[in-house]
Short mmCIF file of C-alpha atoms in Angstrom, two decimals:
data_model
loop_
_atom_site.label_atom_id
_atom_site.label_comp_id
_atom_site.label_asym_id
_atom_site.label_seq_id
_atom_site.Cartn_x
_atom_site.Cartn_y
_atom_site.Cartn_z
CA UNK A 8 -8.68 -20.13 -53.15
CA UNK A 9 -8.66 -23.48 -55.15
CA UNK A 10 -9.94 -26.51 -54.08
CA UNK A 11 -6.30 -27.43 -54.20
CA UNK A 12 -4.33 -24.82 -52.38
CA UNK A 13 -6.97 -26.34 -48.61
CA UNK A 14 -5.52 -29.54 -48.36
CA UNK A 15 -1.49 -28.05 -48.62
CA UNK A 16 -2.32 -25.19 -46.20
CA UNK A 17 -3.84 -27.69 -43.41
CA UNK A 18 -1.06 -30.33 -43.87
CA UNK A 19 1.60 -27.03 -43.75
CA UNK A 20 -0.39 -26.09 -40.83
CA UNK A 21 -0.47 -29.72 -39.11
CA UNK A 22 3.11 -29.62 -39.75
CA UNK A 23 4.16 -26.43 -38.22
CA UNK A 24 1.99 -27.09 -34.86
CA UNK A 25 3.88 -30.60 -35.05
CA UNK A 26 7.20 -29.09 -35.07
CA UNK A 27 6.12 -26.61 -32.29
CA UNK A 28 5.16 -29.35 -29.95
CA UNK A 29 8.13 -31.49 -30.84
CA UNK A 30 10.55 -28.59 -29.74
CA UNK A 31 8.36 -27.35 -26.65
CA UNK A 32 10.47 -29.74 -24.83
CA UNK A 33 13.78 -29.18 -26.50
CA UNK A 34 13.49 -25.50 -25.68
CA UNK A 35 12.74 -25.43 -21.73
CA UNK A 36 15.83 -28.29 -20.82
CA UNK A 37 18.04 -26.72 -18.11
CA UNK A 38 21.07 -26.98 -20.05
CA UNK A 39 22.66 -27.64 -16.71
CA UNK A 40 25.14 -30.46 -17.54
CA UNK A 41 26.91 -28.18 -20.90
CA UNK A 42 30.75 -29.59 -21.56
CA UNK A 43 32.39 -26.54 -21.28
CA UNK A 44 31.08 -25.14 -17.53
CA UNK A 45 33.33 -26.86 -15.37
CA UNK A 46 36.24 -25.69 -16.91
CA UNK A 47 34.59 -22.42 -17.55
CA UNK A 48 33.92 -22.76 -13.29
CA UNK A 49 37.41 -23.75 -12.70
CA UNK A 50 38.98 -20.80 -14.72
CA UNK A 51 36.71 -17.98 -12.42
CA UNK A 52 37.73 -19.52 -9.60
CA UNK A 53 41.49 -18.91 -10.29
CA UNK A 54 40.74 -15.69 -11.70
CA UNK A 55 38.74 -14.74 -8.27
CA UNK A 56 40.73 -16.30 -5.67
CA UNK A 57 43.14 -14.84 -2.86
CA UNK A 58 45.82 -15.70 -5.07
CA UNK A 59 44.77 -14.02 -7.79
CA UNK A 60 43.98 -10.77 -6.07
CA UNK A 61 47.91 -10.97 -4.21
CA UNK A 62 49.31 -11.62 -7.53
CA UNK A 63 47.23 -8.49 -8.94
CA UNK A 64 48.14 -6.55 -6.59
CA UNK A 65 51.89 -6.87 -7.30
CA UNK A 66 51.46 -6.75 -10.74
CA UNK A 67 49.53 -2.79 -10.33
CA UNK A 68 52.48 -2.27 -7.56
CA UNK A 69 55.57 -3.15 -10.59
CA UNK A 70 54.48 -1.49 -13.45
CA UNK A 71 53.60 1.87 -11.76
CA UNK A 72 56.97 1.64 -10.40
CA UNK A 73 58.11 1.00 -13.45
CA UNK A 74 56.12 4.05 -14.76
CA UNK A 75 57.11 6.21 -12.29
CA UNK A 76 60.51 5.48 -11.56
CA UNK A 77 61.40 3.63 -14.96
CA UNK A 78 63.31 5.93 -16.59
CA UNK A 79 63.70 5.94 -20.41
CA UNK A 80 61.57 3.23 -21.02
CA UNK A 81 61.44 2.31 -24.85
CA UNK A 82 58.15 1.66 -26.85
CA UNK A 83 57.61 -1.79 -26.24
CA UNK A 84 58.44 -1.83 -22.47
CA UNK A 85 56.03 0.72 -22.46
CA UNK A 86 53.65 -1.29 -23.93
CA UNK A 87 54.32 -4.12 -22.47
CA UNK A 88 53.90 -2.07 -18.54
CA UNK A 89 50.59 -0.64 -19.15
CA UNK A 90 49.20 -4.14 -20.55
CA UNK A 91 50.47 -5.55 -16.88
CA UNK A 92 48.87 -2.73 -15.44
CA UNK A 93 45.56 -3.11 -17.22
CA UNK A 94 45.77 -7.04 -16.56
CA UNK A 95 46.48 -6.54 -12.99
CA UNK A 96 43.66 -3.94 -12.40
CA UNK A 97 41.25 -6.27 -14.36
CA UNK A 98 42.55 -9.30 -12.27
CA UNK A 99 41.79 -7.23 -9.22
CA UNK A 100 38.69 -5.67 -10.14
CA UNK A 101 36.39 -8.31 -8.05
CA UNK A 102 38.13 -7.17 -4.99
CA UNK A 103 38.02 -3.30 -5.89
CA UNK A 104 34.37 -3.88 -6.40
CA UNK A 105 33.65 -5.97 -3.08
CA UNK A 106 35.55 -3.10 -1.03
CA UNK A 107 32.51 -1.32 -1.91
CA UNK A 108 30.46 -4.24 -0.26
CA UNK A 109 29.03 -4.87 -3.90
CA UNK A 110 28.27 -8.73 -4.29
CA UNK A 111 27.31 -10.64 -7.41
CA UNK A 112 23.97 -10.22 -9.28
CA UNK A 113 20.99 -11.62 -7.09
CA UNK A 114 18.09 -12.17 -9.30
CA UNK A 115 15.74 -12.90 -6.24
CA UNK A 116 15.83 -13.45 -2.45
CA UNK A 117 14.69 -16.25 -0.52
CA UNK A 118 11.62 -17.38 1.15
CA UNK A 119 13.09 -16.79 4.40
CA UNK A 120 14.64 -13.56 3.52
CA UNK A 121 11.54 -12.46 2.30
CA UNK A 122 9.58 -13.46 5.93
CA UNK A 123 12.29 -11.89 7.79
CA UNK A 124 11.99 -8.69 5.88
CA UNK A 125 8.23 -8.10 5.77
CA UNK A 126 8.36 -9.39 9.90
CA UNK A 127 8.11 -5.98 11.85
#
């Protein structure tokens, strides 16, 4: 190496470990307080309500009616029936999944859960 080439690598080296430190913090922020979750909260909450489950349930009910006792339905009503029925069936798929006593994802249990399991 030339006598040169020391001096750039250890301030390119200072500089790097600088930059490390200086987003250490940066990168482990919660990220809690984001402008879009409330809104983002507000929308799953509609989505997963009793409402939404009644109105989900009517939609499924319609459009296989419409399915089965339709008739001579033309292309686009067609279309238009089995998007209702998809919608409704996704709308509803929280309560088709809790029937099964399925819950959301839990990433870890509790202290006291933990005591009250391991207790004999």
């Amino acid at each position: 190496m030339s006598p040169d080439r020391k001096p750039r690598q250890a301030t390119a080296s200072l500089c790097v470990l600088a930059m490390i430190a200086l987003a250490t913090p940066a990168l482990a922020s919660s990220g809690g307080s984001l402008p879009w979750e409330g809104p983002l909260e507000q929308i799953q909450e509609s989505i997963t309500g009793p409402v939404a489950g009644y109105i989900a349930l009517a939609a499924v009910a319609i459009a296989g009616g419409m399915l089965i006792f339709g008739g001579e339905l033309n292309d686009f009503a067609r279309r238009l029936t089995y998007v209702t029925l998809v919608a409704g069936i996704l709308l509803g798929a929280t309560q088709i999944v809790g029937l099964f006593g399925a819950t959301g994802a839990s990433i870890g249990i509790s202290e006291t859960e933990a005591k009250n399991r391991s207790a004999p």
